[in-house]
Short mmCIF file of C-alpha atoms and ligand atoms in Angstrom, two decimals:
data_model
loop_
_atom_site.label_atom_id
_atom_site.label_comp_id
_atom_site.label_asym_id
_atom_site.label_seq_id
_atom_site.Cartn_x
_atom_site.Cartn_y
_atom_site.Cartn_z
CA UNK A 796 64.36 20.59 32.84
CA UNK A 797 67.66 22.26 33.95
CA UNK A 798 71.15 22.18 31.98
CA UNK A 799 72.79 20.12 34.37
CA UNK A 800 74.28 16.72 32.90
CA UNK A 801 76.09 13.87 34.42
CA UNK A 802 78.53 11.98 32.71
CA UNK A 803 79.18 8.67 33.01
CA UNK A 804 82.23 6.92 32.15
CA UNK A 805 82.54 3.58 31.50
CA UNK A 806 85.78 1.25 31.72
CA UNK A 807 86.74 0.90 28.41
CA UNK A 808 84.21 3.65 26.41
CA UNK A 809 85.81 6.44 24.44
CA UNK A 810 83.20 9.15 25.35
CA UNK A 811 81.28 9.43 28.71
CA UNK A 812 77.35 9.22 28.40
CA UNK A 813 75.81 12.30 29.25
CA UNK A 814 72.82 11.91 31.08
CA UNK A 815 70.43 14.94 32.02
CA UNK A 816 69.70 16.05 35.14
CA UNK A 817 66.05 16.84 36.25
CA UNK A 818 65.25 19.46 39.08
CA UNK A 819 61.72 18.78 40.89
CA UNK A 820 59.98 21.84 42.67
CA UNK A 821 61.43 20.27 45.93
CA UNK A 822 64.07 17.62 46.91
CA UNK A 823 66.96 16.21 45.25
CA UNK A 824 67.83 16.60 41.51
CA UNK A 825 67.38 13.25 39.69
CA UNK A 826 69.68 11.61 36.83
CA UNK A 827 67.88 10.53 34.06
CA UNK A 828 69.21 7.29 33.05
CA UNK A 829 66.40 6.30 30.90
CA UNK A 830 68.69 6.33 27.49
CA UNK A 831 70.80 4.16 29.34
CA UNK A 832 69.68 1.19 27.93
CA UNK A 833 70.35 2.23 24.47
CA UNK A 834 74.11 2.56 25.06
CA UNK A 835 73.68 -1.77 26.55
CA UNK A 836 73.70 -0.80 30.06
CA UNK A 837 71.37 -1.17 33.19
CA UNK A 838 71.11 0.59 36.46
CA UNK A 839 71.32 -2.13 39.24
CA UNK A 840 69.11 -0.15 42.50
CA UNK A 841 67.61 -3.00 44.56
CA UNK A 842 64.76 -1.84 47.05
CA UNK A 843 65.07 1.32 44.50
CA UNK A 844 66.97 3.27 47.60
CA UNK A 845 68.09 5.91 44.80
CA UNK A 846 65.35 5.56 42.25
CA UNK A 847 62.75 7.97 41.67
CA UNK A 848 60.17 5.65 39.71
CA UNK A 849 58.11 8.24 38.42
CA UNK A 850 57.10 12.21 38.50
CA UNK A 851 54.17 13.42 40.89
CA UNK A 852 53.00 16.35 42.32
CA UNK A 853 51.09 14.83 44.84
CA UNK A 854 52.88 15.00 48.11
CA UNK A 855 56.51 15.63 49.12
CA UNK A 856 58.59 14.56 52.26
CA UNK A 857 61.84 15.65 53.80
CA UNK A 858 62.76 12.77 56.35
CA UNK A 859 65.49 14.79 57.34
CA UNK A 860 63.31 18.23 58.54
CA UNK A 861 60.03 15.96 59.60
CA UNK A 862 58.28 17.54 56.45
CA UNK A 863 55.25 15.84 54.89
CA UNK A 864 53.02 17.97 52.26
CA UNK A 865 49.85 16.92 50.45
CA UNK A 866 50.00 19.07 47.59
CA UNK A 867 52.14 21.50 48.98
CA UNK A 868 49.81 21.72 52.48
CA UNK A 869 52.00 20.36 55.99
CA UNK A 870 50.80 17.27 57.26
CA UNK A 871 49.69 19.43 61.10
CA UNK A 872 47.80 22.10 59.03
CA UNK A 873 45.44 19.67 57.76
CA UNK A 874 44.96 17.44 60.88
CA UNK A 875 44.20 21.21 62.73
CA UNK A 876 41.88 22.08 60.28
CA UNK A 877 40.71 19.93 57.33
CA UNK A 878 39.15 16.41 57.71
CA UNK A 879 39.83 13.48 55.91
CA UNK A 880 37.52 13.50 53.13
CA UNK A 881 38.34 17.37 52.50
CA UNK A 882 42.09 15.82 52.50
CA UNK A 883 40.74 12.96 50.24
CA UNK A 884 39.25 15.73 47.58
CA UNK A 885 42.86 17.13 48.18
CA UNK A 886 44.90 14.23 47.13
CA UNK A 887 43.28 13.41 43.91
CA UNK A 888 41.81 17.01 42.66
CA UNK A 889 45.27 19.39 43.43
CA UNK A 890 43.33 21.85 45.39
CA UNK A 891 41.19 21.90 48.63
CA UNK A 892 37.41 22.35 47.64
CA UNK A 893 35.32 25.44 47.06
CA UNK A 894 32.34 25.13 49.95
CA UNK A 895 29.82 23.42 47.08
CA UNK A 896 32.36 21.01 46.06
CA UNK A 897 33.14 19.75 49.43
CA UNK A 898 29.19 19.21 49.38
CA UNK A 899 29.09 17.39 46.25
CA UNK A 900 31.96 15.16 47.13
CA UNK A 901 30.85 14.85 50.64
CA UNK A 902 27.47 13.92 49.00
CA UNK A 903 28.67 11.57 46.16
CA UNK A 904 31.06 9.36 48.95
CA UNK A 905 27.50 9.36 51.21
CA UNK A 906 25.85 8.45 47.75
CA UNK A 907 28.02 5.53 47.42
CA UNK A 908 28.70 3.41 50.46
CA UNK A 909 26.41 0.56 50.40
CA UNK A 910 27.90 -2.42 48.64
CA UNK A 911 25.66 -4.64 46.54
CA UNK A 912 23.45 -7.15 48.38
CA UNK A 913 25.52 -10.14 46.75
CA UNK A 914 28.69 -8.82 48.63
CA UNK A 915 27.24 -10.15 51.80
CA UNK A 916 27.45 -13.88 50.11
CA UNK A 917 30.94 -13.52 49.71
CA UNK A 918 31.26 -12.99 53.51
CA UNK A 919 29.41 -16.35 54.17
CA UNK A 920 32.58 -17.84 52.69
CA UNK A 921 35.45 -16.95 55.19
CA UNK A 922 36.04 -18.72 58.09
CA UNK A 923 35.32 -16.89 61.27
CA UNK A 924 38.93 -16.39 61.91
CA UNK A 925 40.34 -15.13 58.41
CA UNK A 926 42.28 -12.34 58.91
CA UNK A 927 40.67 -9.24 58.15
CA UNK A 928 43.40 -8.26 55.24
CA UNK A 929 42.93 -11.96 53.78
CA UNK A 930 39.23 -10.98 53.35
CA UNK A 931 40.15 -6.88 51.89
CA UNK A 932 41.96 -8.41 49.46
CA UNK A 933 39.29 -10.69 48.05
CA UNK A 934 36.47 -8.50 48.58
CA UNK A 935 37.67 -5.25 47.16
CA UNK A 936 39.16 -6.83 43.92
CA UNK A 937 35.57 -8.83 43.56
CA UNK A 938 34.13 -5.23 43.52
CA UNK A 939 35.04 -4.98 39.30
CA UNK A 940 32.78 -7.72 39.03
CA UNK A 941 30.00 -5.23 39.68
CA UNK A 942 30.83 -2.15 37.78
CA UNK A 943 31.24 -3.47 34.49
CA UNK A 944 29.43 -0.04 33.29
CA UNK A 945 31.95 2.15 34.52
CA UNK A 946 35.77 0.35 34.03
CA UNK A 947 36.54 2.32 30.70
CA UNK A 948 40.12 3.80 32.67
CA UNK A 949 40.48 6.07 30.12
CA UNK A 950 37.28 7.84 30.41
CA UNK A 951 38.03 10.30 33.47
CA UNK A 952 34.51 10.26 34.66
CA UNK A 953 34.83 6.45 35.18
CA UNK A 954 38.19 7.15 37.04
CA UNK A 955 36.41 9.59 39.50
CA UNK A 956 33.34 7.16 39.79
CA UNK A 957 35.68 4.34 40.91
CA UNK A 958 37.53 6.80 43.20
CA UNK A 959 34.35 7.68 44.88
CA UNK A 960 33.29 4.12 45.08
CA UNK A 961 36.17 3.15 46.48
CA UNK A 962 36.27 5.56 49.22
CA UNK A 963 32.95 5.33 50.00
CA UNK A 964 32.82 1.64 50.07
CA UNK A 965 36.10 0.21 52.15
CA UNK A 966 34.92 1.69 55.89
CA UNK A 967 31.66 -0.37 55.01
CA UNK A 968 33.51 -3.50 54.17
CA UNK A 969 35.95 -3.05 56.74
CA UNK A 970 33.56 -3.64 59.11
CA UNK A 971 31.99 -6.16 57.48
CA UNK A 972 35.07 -7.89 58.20
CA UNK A 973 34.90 -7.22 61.68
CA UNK A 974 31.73 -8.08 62.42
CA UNK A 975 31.89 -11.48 61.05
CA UNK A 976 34.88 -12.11 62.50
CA UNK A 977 32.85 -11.73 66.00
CA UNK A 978 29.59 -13.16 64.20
CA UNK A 979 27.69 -9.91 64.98
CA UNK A 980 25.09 -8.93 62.08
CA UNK A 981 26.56 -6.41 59.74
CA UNK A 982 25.56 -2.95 60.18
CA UNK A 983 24.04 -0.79 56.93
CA UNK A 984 25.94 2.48 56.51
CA UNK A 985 24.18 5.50 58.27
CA UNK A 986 24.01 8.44 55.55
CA UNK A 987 23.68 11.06 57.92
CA UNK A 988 26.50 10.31 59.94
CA UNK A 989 29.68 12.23 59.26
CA UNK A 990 32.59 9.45 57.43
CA UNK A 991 34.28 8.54 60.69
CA UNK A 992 30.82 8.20 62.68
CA UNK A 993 29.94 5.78 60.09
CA UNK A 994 32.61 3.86 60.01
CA UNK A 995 32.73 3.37 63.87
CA UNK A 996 28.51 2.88 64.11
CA UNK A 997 29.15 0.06 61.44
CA UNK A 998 31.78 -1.53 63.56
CA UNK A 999 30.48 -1.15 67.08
CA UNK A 1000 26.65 -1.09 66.65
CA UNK A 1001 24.37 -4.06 66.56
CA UNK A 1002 20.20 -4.18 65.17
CA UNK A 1003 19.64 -4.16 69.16
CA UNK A 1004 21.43 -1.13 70.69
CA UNK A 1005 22.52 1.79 68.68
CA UNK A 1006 24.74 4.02 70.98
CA UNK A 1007 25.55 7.33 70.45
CA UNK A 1008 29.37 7.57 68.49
CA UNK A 1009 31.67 10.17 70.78
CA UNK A 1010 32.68 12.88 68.87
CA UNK A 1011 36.51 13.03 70.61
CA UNK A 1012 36.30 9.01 69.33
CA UNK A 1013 35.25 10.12 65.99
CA UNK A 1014 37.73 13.25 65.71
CA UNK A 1015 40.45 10.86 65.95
CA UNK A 1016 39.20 8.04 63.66
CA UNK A 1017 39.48 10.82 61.29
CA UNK A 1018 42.60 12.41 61.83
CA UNK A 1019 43.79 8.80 61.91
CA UNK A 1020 42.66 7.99 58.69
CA UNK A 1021 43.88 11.54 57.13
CA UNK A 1022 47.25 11.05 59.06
CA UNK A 1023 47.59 7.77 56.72
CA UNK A 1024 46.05 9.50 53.70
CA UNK A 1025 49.54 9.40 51.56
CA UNK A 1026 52.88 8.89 51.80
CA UNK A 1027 54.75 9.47 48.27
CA UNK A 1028 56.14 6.72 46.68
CA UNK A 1029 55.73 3.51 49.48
CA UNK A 1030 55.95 -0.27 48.67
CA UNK A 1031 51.98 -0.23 48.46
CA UNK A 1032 52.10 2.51 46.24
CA UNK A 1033 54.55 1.81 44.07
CA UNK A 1034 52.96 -1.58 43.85
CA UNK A 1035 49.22 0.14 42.69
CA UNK A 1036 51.01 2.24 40.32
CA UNK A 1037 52.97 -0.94 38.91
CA UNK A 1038 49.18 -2.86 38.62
CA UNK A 1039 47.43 0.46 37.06
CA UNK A 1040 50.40 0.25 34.33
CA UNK A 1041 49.10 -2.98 32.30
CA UNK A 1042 46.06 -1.05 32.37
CA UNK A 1043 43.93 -3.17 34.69
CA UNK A 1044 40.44 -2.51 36.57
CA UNK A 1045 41.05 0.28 39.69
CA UNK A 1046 39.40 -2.28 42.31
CA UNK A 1047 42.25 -5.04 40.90
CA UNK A 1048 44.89 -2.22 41.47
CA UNK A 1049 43.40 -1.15 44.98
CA UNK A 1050 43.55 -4.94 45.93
CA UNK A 1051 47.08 -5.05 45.10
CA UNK A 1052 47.78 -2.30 46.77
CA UNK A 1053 45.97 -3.91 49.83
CA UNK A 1054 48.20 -7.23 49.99
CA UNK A 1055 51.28 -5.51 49.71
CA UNK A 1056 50.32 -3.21 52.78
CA UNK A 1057 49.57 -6.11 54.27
CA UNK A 1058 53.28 -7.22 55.58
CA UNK A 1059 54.62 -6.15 58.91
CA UNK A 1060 57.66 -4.56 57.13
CA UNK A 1061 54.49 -1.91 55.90
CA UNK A 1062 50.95 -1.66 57.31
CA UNK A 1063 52.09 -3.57 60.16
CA UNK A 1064 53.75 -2.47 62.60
CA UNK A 1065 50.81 -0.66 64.87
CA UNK A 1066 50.02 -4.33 65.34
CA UNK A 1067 53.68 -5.24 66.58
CA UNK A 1068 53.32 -2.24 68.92
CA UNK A 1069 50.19 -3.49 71.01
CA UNK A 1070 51.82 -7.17 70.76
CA UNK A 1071 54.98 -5.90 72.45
CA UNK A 1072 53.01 -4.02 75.10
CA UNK A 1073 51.28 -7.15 75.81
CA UNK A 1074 54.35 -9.59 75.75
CA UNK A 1075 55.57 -6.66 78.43
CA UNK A 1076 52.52 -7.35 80.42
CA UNK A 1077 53.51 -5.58 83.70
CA UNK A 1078 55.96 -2.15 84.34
CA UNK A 1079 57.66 -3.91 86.25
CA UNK A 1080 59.42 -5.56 82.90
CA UNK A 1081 59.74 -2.19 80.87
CA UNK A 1082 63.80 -2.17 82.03
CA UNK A 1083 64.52 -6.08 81.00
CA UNK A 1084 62.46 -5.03 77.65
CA UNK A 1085 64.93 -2.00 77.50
CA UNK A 1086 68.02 -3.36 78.18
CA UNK A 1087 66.98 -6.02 74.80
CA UNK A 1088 66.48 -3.27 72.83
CA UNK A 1089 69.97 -2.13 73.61
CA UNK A 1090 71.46 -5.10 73.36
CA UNK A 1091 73.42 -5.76 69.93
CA UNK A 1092 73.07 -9.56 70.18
CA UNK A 1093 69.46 -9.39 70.95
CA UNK A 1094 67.25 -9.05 67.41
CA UNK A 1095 64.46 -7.53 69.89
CA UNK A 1096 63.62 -3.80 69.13
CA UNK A 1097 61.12 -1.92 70.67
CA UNK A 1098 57.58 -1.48 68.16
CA UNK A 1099 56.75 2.03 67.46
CA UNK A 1100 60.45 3.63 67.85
CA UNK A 1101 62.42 5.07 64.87
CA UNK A 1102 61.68 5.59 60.94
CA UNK A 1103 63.37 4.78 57.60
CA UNK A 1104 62.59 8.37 56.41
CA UNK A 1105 61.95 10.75 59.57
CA UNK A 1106 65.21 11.12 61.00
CA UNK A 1107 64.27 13.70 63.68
CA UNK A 1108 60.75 13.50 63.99
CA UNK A 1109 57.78 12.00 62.15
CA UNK A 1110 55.30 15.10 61.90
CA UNK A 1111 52.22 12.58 61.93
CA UNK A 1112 53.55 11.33 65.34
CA UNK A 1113 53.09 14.67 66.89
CA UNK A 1114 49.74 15.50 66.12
CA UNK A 1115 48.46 11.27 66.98
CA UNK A 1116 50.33 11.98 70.26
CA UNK A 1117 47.82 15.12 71.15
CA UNK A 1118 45.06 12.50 69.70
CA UNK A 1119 46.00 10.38 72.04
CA UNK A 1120 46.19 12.07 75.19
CA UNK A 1121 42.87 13.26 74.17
CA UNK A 1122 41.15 9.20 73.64
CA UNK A 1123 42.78 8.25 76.67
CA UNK A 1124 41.30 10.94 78.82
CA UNK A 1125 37.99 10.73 77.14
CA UNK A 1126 37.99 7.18 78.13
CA UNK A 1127 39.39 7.11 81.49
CA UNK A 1128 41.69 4.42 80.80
CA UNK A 1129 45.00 6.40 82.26
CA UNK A 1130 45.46 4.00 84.42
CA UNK A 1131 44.65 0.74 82.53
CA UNK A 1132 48.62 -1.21 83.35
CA UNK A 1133 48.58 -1.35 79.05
CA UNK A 1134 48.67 2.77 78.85
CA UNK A 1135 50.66 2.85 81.73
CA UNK A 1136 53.00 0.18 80.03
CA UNK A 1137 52.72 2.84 77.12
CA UNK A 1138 53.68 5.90 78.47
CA UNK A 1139 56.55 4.63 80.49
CA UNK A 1140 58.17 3.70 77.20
CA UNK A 1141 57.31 6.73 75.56
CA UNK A 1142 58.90 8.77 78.95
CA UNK A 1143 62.24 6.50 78.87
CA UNK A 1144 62.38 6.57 74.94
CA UNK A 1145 62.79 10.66 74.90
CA UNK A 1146 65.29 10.39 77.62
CA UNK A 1147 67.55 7.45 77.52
CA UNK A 1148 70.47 8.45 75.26
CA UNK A 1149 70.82 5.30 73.70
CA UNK A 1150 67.08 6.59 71.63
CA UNK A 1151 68.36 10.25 71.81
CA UNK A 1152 71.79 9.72 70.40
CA UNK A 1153 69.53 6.94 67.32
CA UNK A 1154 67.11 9.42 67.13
CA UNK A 1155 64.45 7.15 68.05
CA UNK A 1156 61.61 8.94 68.60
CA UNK A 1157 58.03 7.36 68.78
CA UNK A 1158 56.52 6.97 65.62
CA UNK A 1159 53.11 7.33 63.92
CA UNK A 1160 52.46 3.68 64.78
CA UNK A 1161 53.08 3.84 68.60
CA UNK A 1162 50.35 6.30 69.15
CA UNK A 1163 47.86 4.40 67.05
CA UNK A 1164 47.98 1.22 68.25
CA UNK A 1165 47.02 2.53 71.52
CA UNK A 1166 44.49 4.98 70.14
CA UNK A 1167 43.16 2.03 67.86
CA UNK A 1168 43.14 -0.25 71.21
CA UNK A 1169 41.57 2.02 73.22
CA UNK A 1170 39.02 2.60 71.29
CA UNK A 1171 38.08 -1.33 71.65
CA UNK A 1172 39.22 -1.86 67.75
CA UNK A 1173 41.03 -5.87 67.98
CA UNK A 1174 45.03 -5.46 67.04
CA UNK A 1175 44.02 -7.94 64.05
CA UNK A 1176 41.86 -4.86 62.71
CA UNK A 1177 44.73 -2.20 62.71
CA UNK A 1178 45.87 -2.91 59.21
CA UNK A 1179 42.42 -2.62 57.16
CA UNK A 1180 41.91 0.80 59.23
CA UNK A 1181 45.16 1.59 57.17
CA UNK A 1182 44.19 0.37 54.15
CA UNK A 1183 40.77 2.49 54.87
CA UNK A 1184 43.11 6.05 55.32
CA UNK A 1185 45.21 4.91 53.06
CA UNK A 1186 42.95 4.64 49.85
CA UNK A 1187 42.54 7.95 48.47
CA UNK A 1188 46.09 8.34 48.31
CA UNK A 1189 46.70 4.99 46.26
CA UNK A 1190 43.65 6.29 44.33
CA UNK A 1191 45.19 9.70 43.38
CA UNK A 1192 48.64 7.82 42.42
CA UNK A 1193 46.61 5.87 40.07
CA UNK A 1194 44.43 8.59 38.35
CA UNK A 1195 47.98 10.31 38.00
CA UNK A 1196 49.56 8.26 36.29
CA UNK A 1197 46.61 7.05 34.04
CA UNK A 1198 45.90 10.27 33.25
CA UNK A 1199 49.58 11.24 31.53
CA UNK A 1200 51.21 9.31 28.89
CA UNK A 1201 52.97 5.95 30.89
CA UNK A 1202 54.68 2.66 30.14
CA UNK A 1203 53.95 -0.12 31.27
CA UNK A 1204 56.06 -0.81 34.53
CA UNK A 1205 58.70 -2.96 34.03
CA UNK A 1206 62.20 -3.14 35.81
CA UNK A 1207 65.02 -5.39 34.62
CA UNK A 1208 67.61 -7.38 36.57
CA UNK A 1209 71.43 -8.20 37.40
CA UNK A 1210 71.24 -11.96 35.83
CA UNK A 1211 73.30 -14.47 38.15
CA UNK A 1212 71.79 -17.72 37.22
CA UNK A 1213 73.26 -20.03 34.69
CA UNK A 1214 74.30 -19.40 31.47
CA UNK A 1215 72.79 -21.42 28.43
CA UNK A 1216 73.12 -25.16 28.88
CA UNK A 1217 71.90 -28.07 26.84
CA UNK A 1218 68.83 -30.19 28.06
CA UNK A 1219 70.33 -33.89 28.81
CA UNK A 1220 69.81 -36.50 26.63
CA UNK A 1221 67.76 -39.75 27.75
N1 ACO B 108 64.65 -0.28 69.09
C1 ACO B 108 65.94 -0.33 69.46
N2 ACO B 108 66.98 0.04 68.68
C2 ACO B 108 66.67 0.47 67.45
C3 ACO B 108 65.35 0.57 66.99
C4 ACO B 108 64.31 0.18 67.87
N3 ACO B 108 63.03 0.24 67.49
N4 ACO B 108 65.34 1.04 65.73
C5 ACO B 108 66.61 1.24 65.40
N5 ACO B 108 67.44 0.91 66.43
C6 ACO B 108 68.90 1.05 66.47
C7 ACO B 108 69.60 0.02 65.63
O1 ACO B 108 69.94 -1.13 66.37
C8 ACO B 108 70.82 0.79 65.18
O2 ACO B 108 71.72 0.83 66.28
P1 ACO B 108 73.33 0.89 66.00
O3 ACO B 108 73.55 2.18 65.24
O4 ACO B 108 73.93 0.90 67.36
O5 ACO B 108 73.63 -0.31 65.17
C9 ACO B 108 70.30 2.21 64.98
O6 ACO B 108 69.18 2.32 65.86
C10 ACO B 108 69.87 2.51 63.55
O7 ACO B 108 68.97 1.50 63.14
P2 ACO B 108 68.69 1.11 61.63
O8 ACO B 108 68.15 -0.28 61.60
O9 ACO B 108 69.88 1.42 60.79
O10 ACO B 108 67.56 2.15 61.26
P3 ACO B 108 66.65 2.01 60.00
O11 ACO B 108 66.37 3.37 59.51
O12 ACO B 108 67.18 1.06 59.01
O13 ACO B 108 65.31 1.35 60.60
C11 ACO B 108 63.13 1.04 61.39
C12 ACO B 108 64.14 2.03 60.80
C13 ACO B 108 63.01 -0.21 60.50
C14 ACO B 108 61.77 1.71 61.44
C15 ACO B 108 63.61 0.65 62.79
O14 ACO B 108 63.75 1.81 63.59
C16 ACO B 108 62.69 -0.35 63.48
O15 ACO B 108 62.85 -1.56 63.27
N6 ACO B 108 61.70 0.14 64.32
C17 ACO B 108 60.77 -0.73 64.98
C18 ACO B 108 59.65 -1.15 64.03
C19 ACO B 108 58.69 -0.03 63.73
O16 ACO B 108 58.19 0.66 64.61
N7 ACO B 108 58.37 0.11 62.43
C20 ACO B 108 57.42 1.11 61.96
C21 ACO B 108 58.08 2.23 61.27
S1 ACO B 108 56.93 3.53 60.97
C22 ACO B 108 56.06 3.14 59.63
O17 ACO B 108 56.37 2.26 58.88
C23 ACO B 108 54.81 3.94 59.29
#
């Protein structure tokens, strides 16, 4: 802890509060207003712009300098040269893996990503055209009901069983939801494919024709998934943290953490991208499209530009852009008028000074909608390939936090309804 205090001063109070000041190993110094409440005061913070909900030493990001670290490693340094379950071992361990433990954990997520037989009922259940996330969120909470042995959350080797599960387990029932929403027959998980080969031989093989998975198509499944690995302290993080605190079952928190990505404000916005580029439909409309985004009375905004955090550039961004240039060549799809659409938007974007001047770079999502599309994954599917790259990190939040002493999470509010009243008489 350092020496610094703040000191508040209230209308009216005598003395100020003194509240200490905590320095992190990076970014801001926080103010500690946690004895607050003992002198009859709040803090009123809503979206919790200036609130740092909890300590962690899992990853760090400047949106300022483009910086993103997963336990102190940049974001391009591991899409160059880890993968994503090296990156998974990362996130909830503190340290990248000795060669034998990369080959235990590799082993262990192989180990584990069938899902019991009965799983497939639940399937049978869903209308054809559920959305995808409708059917994550049911399925991978109904996974407690089968590891009743191992839900003890404060035994750590039940914690790193249910980590492992999880990972192991969402590709496979991500594609379950995929292929029943095209009535295909699901596809059993292939052991001795590497994770991303897997994931895309469950999706786009059938009991007829097993094709060969590309290995440029399965390099960039993975650095998607590992670009969407963690991201500090986001809604759906902060929302499987606020589960895990009444102490509830790791698939319940994961589930949670599923529906809140879920909203286009979050998990989104890939989505929005590849509906915009077909609502554009023809280059010939890129400047109308444009000249909305400009426009001040015009809500329309162009999908895939700017961030809330990265203020110069979204490090992810660069390395899906390489990704991308690489799927679209491998594919020969250049020319298809959707990429074209694409990279017209892209050109004006880092020209026009209206984006210069905002800073409105491409983002993360841009790229992967249109490596996602080109790939042949539906729009409708973009989300639960988040969820997918985003479990280990809502994993490792989770075995954080249960792992140190923690309250239950719960955050007050500025009352504005009435004050007491009498119920009427009859
Ligand atoms: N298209 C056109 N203009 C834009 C865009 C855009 N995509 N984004 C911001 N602007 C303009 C705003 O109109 C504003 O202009 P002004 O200063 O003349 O009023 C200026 O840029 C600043 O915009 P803010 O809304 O203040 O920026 P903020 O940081 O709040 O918003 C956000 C960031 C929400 C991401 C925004 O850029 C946006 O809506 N982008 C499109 C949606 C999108 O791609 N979301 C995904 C984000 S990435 C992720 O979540 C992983």
């Amino acid at each position: 802890m350092s020496n610094k205090v703040a000191k508040l001063t209230l209308d009216g109070s005598a003395e100020p509060i003194d509240l200490p000041v905590l320095s992190g190993t990076l970014g801001p110094d926080v103010v500690d207003v946690g004895g607050l409440t003992a002198k009859g005061y709040f803090t009123y913070d809503p979206g919790f712009m200036s609130t740092a909900a909890c300590e962690s030493a899992i990853t760090y990001i400047d949106g300022g300098k483009g910086v993103l670290l997963h336990r102190g490693y940049p974001i391009d340094q591991l899409a160059e040269h880890s993968d994503f379950l090296e990156t998974c071992f990362l996130l909830l361990n503190g340290e990248l893996p000795s060669t034998s433990e990369k080959e235990e954990f590799t082993n262990s997520i192989r180990y584990h990503t069938m899902v019991h037989e009965q799983v497939y009922e639940f399937f049978k259940g869903f209308p054809r055209d559920a959305h995808p996330m409708a059917i994550m969120v049911g399925v991978v909470g109904a996974l407690s009901a089968f590891y009743h042995d191992a839900l003890d959350i404060t035994n750590a080797e039940h914690r790193k069983l249910a980590a492992h599960r999880l990972i192991a387990k969402i590709p496979t029932l991500a594609a379950m939801c995929y292929k029943h929403s095209i009535g295909q027959p699901f596809m059993y998980p292939r052991n001795d494919f590497s994770y991303s080969e897997n994931f895309l031989h469950m999706m786009f093989n059938t009991p007829c024709e097993e094709a060969k998975v590309s290995p440029i198509l399965a390099k960039a499944m993975d650095v998607i998934f590992l670009l969407h690995a963690d991201h500090e302290q986001n809604a759906s993080t902060s929302t499987v943290r606020l589960a895990g605190s009444t102490g509830t079952n790791p698939y319940a928190c994961i589930s949670s953490g599923i529906a809140a990505l879920w909203g286009p404000a979050h998990g989104g916005a890939n989505e929005a991208v590849l509906n915009m580029l077909y609502e554009i439909e023809d280059e010939s409309r890129i400047e109308e499209f444009i000249a909305r985004a400009k426009d001040k009375n015009d809500p329309f905004r162009l999908m895939g530009f700017g961030h809330r955090v990265y203020k110069n550039f979204d490090p992810r961004a660069k390395v899906m852009r390489k990704i991308c240039d690489e799927v679209l060549d491998d594919l020969g799809v250049e020319n298809d008028p959707l990429f074209r659409i694409a990279r017209r938007l892209e050109k004006i974007a880092l020209e026009d000074e209206y984006f210069i001047e905002r800073k409105l770079y491409p983002n993360v999502d841009f790229y992967s909608g249109i490596i996602l599309q080109a790939i042949g994954i539906p729009s409708s599917m973009f989300t639960v390939i988040f969820s997918l790259g985003r479990t280990p990190g809502w994993i490792s939040h989770w075995n954080e936090m249960i792992s140190q002493p923690y309250k239950i999470g719960r955050p007050r509010q500025l009352y504005k309804g009435s004050t007491q009243r009498d119920y009427p008489k009859k």
